Short mmCIF file of C-alpha atoms in Angstrom, two decimals:
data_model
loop_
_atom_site.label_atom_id
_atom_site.label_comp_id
_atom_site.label_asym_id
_atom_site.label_seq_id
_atom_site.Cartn_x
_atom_site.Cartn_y
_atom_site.Cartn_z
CA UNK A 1 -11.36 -51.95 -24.30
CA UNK A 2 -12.19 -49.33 -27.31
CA UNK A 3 -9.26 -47.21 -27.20
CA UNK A 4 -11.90 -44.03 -27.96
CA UNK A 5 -12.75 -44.82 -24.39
CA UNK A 6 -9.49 -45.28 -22.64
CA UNK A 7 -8.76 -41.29 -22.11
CA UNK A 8 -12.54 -40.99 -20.64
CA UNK A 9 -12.10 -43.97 -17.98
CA UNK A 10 -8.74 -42.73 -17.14
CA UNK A 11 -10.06 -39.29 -16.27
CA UNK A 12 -12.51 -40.97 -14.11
CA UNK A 13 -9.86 -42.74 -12.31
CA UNK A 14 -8.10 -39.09 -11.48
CA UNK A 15 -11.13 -37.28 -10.67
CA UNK A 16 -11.94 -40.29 -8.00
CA UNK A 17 -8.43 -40.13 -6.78
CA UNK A 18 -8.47 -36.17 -6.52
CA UNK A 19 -11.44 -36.69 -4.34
CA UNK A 20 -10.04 -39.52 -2.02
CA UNK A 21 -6.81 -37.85 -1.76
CA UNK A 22 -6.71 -34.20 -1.87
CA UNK A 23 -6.83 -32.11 1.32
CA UNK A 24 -7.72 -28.79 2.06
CA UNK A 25 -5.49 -26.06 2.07
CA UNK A 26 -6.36 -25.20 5.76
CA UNK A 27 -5.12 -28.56 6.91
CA UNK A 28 -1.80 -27.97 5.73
CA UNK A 29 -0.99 -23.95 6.45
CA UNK A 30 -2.56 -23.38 9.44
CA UNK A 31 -3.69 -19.82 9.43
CA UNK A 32 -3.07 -17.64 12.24
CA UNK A 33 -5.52 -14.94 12.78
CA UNK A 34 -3.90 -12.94 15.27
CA UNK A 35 -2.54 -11.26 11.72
CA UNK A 36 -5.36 -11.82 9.98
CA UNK A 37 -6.80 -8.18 10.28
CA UNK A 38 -8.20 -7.57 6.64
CA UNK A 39 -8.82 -11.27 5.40
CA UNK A 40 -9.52 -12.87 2.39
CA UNK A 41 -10.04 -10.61 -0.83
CA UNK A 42 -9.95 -10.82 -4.51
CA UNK A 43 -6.73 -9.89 -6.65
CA UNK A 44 -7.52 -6.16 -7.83
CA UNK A 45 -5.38 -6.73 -10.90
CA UNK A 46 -4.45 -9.36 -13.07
CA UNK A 47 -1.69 -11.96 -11.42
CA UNK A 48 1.75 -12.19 -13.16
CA UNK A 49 2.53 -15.80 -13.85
CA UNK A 50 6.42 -15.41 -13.77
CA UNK A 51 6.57 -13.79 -10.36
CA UNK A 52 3.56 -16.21 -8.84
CA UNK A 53 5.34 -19.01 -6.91
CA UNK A 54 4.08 -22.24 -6.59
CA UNK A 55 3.96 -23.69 -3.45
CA UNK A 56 2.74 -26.44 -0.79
CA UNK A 57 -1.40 -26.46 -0.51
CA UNK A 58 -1.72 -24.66 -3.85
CA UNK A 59 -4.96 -25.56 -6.26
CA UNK A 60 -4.67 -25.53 -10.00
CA UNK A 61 -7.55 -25.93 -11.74
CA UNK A 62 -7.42 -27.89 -15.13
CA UNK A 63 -9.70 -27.03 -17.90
CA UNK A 64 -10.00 -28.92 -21.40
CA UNK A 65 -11.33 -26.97 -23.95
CA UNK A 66 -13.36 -28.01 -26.90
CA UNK A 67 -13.31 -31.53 -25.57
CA UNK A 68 -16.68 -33.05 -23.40
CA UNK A 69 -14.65 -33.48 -20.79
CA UNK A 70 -15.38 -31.84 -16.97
CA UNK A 71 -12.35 -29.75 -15.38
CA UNK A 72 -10.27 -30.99 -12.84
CA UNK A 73 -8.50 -30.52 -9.65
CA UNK A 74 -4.30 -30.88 -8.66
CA UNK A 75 -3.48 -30.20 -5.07
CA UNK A 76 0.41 -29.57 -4.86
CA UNK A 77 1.33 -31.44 -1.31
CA UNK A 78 3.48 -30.23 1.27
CA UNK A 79 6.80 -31.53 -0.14
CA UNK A 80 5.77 -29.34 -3.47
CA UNK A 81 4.71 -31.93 -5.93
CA UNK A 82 1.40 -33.07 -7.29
CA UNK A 83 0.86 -36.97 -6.80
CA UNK A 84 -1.70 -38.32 -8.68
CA UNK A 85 -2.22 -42.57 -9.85
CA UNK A 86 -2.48 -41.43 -13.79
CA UNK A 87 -0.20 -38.57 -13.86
CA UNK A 88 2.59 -39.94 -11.84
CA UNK A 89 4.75 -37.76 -9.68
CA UNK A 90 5.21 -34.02 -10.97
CA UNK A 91 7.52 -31.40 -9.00
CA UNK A 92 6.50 -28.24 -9.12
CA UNK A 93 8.82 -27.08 -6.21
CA UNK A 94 10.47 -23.65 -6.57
CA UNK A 95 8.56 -23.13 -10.32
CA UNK A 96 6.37 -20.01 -11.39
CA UNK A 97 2.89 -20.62 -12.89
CA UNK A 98 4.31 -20.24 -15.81
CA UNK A 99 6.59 -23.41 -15.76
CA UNK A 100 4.49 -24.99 -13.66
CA UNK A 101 1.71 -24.72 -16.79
CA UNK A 102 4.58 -25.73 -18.92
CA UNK A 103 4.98 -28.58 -17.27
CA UNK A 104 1.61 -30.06 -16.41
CA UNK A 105 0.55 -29.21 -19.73
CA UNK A 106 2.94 -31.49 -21.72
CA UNK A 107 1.89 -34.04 -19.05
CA UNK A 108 -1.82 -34.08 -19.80
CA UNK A 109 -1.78 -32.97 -23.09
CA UNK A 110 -0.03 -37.05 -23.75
CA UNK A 111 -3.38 -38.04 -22.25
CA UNK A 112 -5.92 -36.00 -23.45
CA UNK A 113 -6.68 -34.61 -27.19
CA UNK A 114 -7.72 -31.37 -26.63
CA UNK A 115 -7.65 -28.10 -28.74
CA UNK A 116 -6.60 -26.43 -25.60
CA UNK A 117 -5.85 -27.01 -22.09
CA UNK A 118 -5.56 -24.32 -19.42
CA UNK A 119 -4.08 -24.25 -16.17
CA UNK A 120 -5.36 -21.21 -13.59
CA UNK A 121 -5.05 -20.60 -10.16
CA UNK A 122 -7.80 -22.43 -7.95
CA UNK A 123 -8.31 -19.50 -4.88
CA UNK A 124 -6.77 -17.00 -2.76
CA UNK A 125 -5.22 -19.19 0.18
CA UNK A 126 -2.89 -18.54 3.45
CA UNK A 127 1.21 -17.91 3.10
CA UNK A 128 3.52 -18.14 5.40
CA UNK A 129 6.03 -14.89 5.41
CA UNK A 130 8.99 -14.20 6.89
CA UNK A 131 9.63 -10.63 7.76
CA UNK A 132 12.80 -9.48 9.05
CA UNK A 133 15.01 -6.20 9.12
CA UNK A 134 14.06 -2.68 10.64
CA UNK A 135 10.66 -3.87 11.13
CA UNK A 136 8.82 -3.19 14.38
CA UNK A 137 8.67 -6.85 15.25
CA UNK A 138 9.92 -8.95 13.11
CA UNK A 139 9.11 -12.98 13.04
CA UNK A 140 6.46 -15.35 10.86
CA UNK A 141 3.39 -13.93 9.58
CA UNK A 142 0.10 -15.51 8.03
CA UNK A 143 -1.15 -13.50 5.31
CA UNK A 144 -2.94 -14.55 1.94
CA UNK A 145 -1.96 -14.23 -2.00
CA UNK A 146 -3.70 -11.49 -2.76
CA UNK A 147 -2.69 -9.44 -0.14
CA UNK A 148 0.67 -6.61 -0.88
CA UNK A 149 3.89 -6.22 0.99
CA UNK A 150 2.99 -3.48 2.90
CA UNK A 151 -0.05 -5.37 4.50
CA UNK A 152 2.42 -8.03 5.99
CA UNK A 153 4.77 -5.12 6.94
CA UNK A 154 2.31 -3.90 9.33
CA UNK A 155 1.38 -6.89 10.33
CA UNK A 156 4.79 -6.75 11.53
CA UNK A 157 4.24 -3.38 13.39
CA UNK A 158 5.26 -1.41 10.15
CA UNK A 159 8.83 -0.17 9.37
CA UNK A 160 10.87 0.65 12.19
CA UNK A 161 12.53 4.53 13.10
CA UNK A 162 15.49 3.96 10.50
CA UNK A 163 13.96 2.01 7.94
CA UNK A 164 13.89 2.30 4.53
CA UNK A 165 10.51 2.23 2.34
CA UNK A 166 11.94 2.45 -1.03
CA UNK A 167 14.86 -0.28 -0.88
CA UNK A 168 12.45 -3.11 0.33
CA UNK A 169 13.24 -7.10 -0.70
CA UNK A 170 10.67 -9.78 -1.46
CA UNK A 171 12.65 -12.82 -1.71
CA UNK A 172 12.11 -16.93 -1.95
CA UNK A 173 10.03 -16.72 -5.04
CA UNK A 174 11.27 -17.01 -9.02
CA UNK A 175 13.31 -13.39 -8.41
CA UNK A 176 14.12 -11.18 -6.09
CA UNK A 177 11.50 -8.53 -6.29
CA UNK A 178 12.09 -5.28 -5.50
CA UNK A 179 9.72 -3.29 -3.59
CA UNK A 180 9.58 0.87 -3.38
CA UNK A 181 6.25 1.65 -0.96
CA UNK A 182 6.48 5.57 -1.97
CA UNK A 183 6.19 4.91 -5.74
CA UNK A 184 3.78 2.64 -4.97
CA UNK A 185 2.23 5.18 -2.69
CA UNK A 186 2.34 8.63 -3.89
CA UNK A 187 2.95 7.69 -8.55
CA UNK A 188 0.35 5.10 -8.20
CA UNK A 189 2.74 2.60 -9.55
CA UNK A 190 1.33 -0.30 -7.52
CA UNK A 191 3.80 -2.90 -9.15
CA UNK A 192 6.53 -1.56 -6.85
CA UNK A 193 4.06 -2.83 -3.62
CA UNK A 194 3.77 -6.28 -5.15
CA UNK A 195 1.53 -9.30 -4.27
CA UNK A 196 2.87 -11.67 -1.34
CA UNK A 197 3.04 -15.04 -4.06
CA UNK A 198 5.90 -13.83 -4.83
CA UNK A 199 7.93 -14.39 -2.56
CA UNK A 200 8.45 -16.19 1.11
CA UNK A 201 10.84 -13.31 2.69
CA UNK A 202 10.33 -9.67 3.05
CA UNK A 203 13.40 -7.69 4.01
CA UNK A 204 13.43 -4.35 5.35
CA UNK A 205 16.91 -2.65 5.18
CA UNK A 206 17.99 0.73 6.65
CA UNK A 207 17.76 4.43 5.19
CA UNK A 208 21.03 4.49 3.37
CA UNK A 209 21.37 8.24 3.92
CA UNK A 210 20.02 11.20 5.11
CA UNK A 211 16.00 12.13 3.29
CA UNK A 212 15.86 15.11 1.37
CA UNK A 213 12.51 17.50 3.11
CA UNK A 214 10.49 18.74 0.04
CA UNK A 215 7.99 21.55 0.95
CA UNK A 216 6.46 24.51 -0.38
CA UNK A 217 3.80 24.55 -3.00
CA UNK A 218 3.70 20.76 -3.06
CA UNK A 219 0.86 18.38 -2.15
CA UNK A 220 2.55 16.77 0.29
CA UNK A 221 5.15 18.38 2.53
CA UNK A 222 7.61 15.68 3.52
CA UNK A 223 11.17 13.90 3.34
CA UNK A 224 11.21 11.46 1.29
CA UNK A 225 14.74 8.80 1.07
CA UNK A 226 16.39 9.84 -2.68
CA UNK A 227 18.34 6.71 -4.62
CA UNK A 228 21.15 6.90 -6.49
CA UNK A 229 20.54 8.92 -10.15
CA UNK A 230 17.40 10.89 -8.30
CA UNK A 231 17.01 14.46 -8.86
CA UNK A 232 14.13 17.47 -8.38
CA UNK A 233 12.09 15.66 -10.83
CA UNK A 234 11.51 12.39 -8.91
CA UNK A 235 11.91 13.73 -5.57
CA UNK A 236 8.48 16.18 -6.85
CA UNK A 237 6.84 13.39 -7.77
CA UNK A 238 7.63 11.46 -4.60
CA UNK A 239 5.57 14.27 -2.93
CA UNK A 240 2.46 14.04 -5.02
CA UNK A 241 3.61 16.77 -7.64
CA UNK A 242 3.19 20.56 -7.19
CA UNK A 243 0.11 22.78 -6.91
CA UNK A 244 -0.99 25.22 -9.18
CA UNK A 245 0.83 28.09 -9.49
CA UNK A 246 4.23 26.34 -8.02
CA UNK A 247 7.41 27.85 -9.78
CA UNK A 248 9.86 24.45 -10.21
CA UNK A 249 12.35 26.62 -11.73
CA UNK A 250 13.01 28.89 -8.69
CA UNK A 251 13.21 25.98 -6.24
CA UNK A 252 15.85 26.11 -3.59
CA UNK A 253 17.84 24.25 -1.40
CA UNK A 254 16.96 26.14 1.95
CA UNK A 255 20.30 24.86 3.98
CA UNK A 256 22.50 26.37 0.69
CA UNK A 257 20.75 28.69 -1.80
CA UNK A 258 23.96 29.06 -3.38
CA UNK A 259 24.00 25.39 -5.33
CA UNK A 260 21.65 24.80 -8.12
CA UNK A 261 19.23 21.41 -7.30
CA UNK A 262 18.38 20.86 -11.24
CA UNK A 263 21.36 19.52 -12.11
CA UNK A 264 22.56 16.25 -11.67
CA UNK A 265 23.91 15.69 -8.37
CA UNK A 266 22.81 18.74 -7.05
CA UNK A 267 20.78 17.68 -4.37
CA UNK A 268 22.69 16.14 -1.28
CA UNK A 269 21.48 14.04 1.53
CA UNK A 270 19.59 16.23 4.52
CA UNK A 271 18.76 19.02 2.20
CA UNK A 272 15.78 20.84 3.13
CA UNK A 273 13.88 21.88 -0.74
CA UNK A 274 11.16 24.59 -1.23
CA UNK A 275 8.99 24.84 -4.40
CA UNK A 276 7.25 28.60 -4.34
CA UNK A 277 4.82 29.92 -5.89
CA UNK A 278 5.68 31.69 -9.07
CA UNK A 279 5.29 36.22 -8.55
CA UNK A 280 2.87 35.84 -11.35
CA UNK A 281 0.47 33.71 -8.88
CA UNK A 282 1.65 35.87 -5.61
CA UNK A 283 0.71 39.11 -7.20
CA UNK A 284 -2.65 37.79 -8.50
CA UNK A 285 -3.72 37.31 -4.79
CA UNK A 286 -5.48 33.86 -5.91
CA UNK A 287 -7.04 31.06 -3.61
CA UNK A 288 -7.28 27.17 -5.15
CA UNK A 289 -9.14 24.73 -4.43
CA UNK A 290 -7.88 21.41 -4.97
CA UNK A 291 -8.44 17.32 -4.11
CA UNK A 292 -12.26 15.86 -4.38
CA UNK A 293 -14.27 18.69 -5.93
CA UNK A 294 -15.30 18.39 -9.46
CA UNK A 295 -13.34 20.67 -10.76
CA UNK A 296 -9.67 20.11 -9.15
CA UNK A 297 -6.96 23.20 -9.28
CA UNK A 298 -9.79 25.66 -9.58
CA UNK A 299 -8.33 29.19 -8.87
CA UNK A 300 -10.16 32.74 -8.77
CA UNK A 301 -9.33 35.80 -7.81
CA UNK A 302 -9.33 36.61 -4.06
CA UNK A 303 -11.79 39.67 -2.21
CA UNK A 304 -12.09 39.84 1.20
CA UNK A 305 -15.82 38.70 1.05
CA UNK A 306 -14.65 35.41 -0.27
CA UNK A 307 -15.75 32.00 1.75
CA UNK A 308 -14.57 28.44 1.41
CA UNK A 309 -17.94 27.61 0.21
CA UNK A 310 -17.98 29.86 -2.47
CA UNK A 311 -14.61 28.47 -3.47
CA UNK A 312 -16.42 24.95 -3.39
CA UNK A 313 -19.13 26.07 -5.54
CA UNK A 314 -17.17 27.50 -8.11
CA UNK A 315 -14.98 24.38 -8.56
CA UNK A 316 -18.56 22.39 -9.05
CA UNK A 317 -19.09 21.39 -5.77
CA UNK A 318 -17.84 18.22 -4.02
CA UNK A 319 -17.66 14.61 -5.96
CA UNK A 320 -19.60 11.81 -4.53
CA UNK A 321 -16.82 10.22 -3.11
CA UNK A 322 -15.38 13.49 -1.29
CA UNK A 323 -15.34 13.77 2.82
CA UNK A 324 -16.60 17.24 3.45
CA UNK A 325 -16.42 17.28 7.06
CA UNK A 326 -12.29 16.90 6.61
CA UNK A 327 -11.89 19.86 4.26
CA UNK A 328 -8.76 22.09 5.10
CA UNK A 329 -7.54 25.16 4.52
CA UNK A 330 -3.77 25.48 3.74
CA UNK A 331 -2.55 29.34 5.02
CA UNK A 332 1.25 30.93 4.40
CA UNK A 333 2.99 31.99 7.72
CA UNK A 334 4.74 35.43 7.72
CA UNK A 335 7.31 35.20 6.20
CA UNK A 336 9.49 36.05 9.59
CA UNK A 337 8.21 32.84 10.51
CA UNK A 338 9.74 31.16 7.66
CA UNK A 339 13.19 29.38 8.33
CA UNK A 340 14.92 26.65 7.37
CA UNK A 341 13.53 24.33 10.45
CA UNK A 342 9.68 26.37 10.06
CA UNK A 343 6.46 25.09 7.73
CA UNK A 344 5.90 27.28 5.65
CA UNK A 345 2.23 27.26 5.06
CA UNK A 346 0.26 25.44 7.77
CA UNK A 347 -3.10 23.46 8.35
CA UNK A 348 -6.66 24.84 9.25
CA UNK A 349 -9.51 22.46 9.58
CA UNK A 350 -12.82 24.04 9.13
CA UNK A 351 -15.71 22.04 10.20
CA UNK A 352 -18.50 21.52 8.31
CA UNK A 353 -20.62 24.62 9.85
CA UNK A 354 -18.15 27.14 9.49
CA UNK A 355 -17.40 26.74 5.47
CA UNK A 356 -20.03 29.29 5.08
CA UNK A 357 -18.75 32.17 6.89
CA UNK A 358 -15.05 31.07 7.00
CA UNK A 359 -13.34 33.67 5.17
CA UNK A 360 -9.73 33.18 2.91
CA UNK A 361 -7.34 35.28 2.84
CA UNK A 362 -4.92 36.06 -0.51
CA UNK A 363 -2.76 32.99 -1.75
CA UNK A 364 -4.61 30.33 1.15
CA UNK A 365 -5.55 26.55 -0.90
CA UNK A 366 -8.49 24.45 0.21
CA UNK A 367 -8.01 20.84 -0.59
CA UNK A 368 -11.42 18.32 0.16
CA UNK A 369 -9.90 14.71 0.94
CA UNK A 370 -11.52 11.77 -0.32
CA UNK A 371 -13.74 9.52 2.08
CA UNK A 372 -10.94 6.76 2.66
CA UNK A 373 -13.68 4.37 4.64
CA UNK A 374 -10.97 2.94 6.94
CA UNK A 375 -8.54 4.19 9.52
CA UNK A 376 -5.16 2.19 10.33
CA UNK A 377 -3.72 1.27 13.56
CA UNK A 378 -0.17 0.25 14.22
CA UNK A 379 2.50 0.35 16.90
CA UNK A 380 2.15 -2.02 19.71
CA UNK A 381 -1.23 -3.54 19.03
CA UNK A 382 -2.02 -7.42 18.73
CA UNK A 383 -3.17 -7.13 15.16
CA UNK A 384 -2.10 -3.77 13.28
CA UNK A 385 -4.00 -3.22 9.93
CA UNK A 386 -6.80 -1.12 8.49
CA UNK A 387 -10.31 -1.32 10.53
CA UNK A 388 -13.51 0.11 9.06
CA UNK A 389 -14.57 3.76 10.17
CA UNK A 390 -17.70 4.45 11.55
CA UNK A 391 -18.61 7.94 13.01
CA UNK A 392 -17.48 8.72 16.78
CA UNK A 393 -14.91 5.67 16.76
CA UNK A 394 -12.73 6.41 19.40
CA UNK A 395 -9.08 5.46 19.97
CA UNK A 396 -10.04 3.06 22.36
CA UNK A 397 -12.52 1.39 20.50
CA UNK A 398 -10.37 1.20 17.88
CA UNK A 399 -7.37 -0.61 19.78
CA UNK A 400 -9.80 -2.72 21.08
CA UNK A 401 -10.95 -4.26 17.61
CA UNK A 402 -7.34 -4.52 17.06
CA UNK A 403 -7.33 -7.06 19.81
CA UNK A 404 -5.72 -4.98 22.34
CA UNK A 405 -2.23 -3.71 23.33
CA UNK A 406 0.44 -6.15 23.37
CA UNK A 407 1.75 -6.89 26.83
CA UNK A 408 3.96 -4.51 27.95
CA UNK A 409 5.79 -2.64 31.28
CA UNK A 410 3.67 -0.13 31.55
CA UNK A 411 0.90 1.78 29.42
CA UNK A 412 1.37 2.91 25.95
CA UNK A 413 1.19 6.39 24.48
CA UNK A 414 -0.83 7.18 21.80
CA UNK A 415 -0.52 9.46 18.84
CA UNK A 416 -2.85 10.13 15.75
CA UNK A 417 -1.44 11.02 11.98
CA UNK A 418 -4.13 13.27 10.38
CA UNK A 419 -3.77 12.40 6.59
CA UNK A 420 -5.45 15.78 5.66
CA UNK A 421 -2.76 18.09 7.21
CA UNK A 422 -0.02 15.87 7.77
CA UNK A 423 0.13 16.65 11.54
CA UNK A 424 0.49 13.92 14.29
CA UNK A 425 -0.61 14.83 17.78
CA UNK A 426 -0.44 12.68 21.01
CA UNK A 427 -3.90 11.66 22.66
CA UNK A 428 -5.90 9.85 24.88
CA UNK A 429 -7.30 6.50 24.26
CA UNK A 430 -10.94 8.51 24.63
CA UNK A 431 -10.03 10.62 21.59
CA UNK A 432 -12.44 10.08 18.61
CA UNK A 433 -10.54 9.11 15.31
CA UNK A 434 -11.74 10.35 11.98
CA UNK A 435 -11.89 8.85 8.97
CA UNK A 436 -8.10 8.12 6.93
CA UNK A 437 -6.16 8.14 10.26
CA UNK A 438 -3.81 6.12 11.84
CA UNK A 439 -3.39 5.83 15.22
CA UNK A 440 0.35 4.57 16.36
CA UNK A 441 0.34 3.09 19.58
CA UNK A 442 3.94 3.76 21.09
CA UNK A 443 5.29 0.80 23.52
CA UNK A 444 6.84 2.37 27.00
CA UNK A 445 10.61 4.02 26.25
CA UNK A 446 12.04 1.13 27.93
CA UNK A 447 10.29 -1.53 25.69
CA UNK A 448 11.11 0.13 22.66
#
């Protein structure tokens, strides 16, 4: 035979044998889709080859480059290697895509004379994760590749009273990966919630100590669990940052006044830190508007004829992507009300016929969420996950596309998390859930 021809009827041979003998991923993971609850969807950034693990019923997809030859197809079987007549027996068990290309390329590229050959990812397909730890209940989940730690967490009924979100493990893969859900979260830093090919294992450990509560003029009031070498600075960003007008230099530890937080060290376990507003911004007697208007951190001067739609309009109105009908108005308590177990500045909601004629008062801040599109369940559900919002959803309706509650002594309780104000309340399954929420289903006391 012309040896021009040799590398042409060998490829022939493989693509026939890739056909005969390849088998869909499906018939070797089988999926389950009592966890399924947000499916298949594309990576939203590009995949990092070192972390992606290679495992049993993944595709690679072979393309020669400046060569007339068609692409091809290796299916990596369920004891991790890629069989194949011309190419022999490769192992690819335990590699990245990174060796794994390393690998298959100095294979073909003895076969084939092209300028280049590449080696991708063929699809998104099913994993099999363990999840185990302070989780809600933990055991074997079915998720997919492009779907994030946290989505497998809840799939898990989410992390457990006690649990910590910022020392999280994803392990099996090339590395242990380290996972921190409130960078991830609240700095936008969404390498720290990583994709599940990375691993086979999530671990959820406990808090290691007390959280630190951060409140005042910050956008979100909470406690957040501080790591070794923290300070004020990343504990403020851990809450979304401050609001306009916040004096950082003046914060306080509420529980001791006495110690100074900025330097290193100076924040313990179980304090309880308030940001204020600096005098200059007290004695202005401003309002601010902040969140999905066009003009965020808007501030004017305050008269008592002033509305919370003429704060709107002056900050340019709302963006396209805002959720009017959840704007809130953040007010400050007396400050006899103020103590070191009190909120200082609580939640109004004003519904979408009252902005008009609802006045503000000196120093209150509007803030107009974004339309989120979704609302979550979790707790003691079948399948706990994010569910598309539609207008008048109820509880009910939502627990029911969550495939019901999971069998228990007993019927559960029910509270809602309102991501606007930061409030949960308990309700009744009849209750109508608005857009962003989460509703946690809560298993009888004695099944907890």
């Amino acid at each position: 035979m012309n040896s021009r021809l040799r590398p042409i009827v060998f490829y022939g041979l493989m693509v026939v044998s890739c056909i005969l003998f390849s088998s869909p991923v499906t018939a070797q993971i089988r999926l389950d889709t009592a966890y399924a609850t947000v499916g298949v969807r594309p990576f939203d950034e590009p995949i990092n080859p070192d972390r992606y693990l290679i495992r049993p019923g993944e595709r690679l997809e072979v393309t020669f480059i400046d060569v007339n030859l068609p692409g091809m197809v290796l299916n990596v079987n369920p004891e991790g290697q890629v069989v194949h007549s011309g190419l022999g027996v490769i192992d690819l068990s335990g590699m990245n895509l990174r060796q794994a290309r390393e690998v298959l390329t100095r294979r073909l590229d003895s076969l084939f004379h092209a300028d280049q050959i590449v080696i991708s990812v063929g699809s998104i397909y099913p994993v099999v994760m363990q999840v185990f730890g302070m989780v809600n209940r933990p055991g074997v989940y079915v998720g997919y590749t492009s779907q994030r730690v946290r989505e497998i967490i809840d799939s898990a009924g989410g992390i457990a009273e006690g649990g910590s979100r910022r020392r999280i493990h994803l392990r099996g893969g090339p590395k242990d990966i380290e996972v921190d859900l409130d960078l991830a979260t609240y700095t936008d830093r969404t390498g720290f919630n990583p994709y599940l090919y990375g691993g086979k294992k999530v671990f959820v450990p406990e808090l290691a100590q007390t959280p630190v509560t951060v409140m005042g003029e910050v956008v979100y009031s909470r406690a957040v669990e501080m790591l070794p070498g923290e300070g004020f600075a990343e504990l403020v960003a851990l809450v979304g940052g401050t609001r306009t007008g916040a004096d950082t230099a003046a914060a306080f530890a509420v529980n001791d006044r006495s110690r100074n937080i900025h330097q290193p060290g100076g924040i313990h376990p179980g304090d309880q830190i308030f940001v204020p507003l600096s005098a200059a911004a007290a004695a202005a007697q401003e309002v601010v508007i902040a969140g999905a208007v066009e003009a965020s951190g808007t501030r004017i001067a305050w008269d008592s004829s002033i509305t919370v739609a003429d704060l709107v309009s002056r900050a340019g109105g709302p963006t396209p992507a805002a959720n009017s009908e959840r704007l809130a108005v953040f007010r400050t308590a007396p400050m006899e009300m103020f103590t070191s177990t009190a909120i200082r500045r609580f939640p109004i909601s004003v519904p979408p016929d009252q902005v008009q004629k609802f006045n503000l008062r000196p120093d209150d801040s509007v803030f107009m969420p974004l339309r989120m599109g979704f609302v979550e369940i979790s707790g003691a559900v079948v399948r706990p996950g994010l569910y598309p919002h539609t207008s008048g959803l109820t509880a009910a309706e939502l627990i029911a596309q969550a495939g019901g509650y999971i069998e228990v002594d007993g019927r559960p309780m029910l509270e809602v998390y309102d991501h606007v104000t930061g409030l949960t309340r308990p309700v009744m399954d009849r209750a109508p859930v608005s857009d962003g929420d989460r509703v946690n289903v809560m298993a009888p006391e004695r099944e907890r």
